[in-house]
Coordinates of C-alpha atoms and ligand atoms in Angstrom, one line a residue:
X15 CA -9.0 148.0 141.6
X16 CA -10.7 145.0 143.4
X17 CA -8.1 142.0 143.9
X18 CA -10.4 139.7 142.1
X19 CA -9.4 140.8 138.8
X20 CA -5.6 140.0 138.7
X21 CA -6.5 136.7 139.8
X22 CA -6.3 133.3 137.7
X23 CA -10.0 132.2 137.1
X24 CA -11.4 128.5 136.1
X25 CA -10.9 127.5 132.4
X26 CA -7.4 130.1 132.3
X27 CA -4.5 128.4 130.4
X28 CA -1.6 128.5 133.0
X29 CA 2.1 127.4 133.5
X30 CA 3.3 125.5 136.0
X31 CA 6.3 127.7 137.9
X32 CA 8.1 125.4 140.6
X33 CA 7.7 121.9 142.2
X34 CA 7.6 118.6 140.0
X35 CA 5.4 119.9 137.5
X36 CA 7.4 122.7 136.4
X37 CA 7.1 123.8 133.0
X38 CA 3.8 121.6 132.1
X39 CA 0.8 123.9 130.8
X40 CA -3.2 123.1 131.8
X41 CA -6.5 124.4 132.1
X42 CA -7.6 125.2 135.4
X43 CA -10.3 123.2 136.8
X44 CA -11.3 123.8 139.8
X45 CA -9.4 126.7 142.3
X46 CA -9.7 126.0 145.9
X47 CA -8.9 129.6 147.4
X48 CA -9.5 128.7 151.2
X49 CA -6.6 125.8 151.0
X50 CA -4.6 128.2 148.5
X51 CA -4.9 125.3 145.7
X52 CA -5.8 124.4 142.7
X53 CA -6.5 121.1 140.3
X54 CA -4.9 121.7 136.8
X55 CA -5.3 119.5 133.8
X56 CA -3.2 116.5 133.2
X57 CA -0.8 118.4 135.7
X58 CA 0.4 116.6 139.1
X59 CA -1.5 113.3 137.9
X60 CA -1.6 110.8 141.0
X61 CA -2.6 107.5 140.7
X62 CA -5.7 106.4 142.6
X63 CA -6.9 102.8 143.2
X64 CA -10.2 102.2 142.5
X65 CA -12.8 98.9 143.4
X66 CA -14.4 97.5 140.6
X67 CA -18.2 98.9 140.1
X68 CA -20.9 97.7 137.8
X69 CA -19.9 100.5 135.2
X70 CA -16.1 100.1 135.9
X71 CA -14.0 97.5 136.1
X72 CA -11.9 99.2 138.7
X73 CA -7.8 99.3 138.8
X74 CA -5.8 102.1 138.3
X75 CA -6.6 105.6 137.3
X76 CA -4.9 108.8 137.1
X77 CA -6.1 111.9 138.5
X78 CA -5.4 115.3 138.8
X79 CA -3.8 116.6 142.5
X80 CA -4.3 120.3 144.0
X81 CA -1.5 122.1 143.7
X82 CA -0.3 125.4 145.3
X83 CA -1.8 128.4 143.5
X84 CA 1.6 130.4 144.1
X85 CA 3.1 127.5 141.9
X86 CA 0.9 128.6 139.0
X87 CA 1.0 131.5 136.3
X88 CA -1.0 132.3 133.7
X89 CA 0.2 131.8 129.7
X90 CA -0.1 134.7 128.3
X91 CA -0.5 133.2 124.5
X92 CA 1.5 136.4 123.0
X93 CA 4.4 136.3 125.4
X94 CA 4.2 132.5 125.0
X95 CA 5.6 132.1 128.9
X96 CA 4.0 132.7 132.3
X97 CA 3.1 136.0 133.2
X98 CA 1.8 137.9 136.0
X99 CA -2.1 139.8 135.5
X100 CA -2.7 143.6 136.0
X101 CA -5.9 145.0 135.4
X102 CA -7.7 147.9 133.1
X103 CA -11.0 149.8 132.9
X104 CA -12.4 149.6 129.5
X105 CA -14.4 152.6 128.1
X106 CA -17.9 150.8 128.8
X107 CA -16.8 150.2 132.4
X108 CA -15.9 146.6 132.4
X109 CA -12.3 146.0 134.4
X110 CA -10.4 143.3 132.5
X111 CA -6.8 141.0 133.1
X112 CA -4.2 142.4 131.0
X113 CA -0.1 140.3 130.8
X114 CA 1.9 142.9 133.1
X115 CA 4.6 141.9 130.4
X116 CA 3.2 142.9 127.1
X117 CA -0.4 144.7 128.1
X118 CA -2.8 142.5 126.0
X119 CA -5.9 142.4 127.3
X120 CA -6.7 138.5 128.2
X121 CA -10.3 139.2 128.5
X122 CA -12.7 139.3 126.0
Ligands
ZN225 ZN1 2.0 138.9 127.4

């Protein structure tokens, strides 16, 4: 069983576990495995300062932050809380992410 596949992948729904944000759910955007991070929607928003451009007019926007992958959990939709992944061999071959709590398969 190759790590990869109990990890959380771009576009999973997770749950935020620790630090500010805890508790707020997100799609994952962007992981960043070398710095350990990752950028979750509309979670750890920082505002940013921005000069005015001829398609903006500049100000103040909100943006998302990295935050620490270990602070992150995937939602499993039928235990409706955060989980942790296992893995499975399907009959064809494929290996997908199944909740450690309840066994669905999160992989279609
Ligand atoms: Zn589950």
């Amino acid at each position: 069983m190759s790590m990869q596949t109990t990890r959380i992948r771009r576009d999973d729904e997770v749950i935020i576990i620790a630090g500010r944000d805890k508790g707020a759910r997100g799609k994952v955007i962007r992981l960043m495995p070398s710095e350990g991070k990752a950028l979750i929607s509309k979670v750890n928003m920082v505002k940013r300062h921005t000069k005015p451009t001829q398609n903006s007019k500049g100000g103040i926007i909100e943006k998302e932050a990295p935050i620490a992958i270990s602070n992150v959990q995937f939602f499993c939709p039928s235990c409706k809380t955060g989980v942790r992944l296992g893995a499975k061999a399907l009959e064809d071959g494929r290996k997908v992410r199944t909740c450690k709590k309840c066994g669905e398969v999160l992989d279609s």
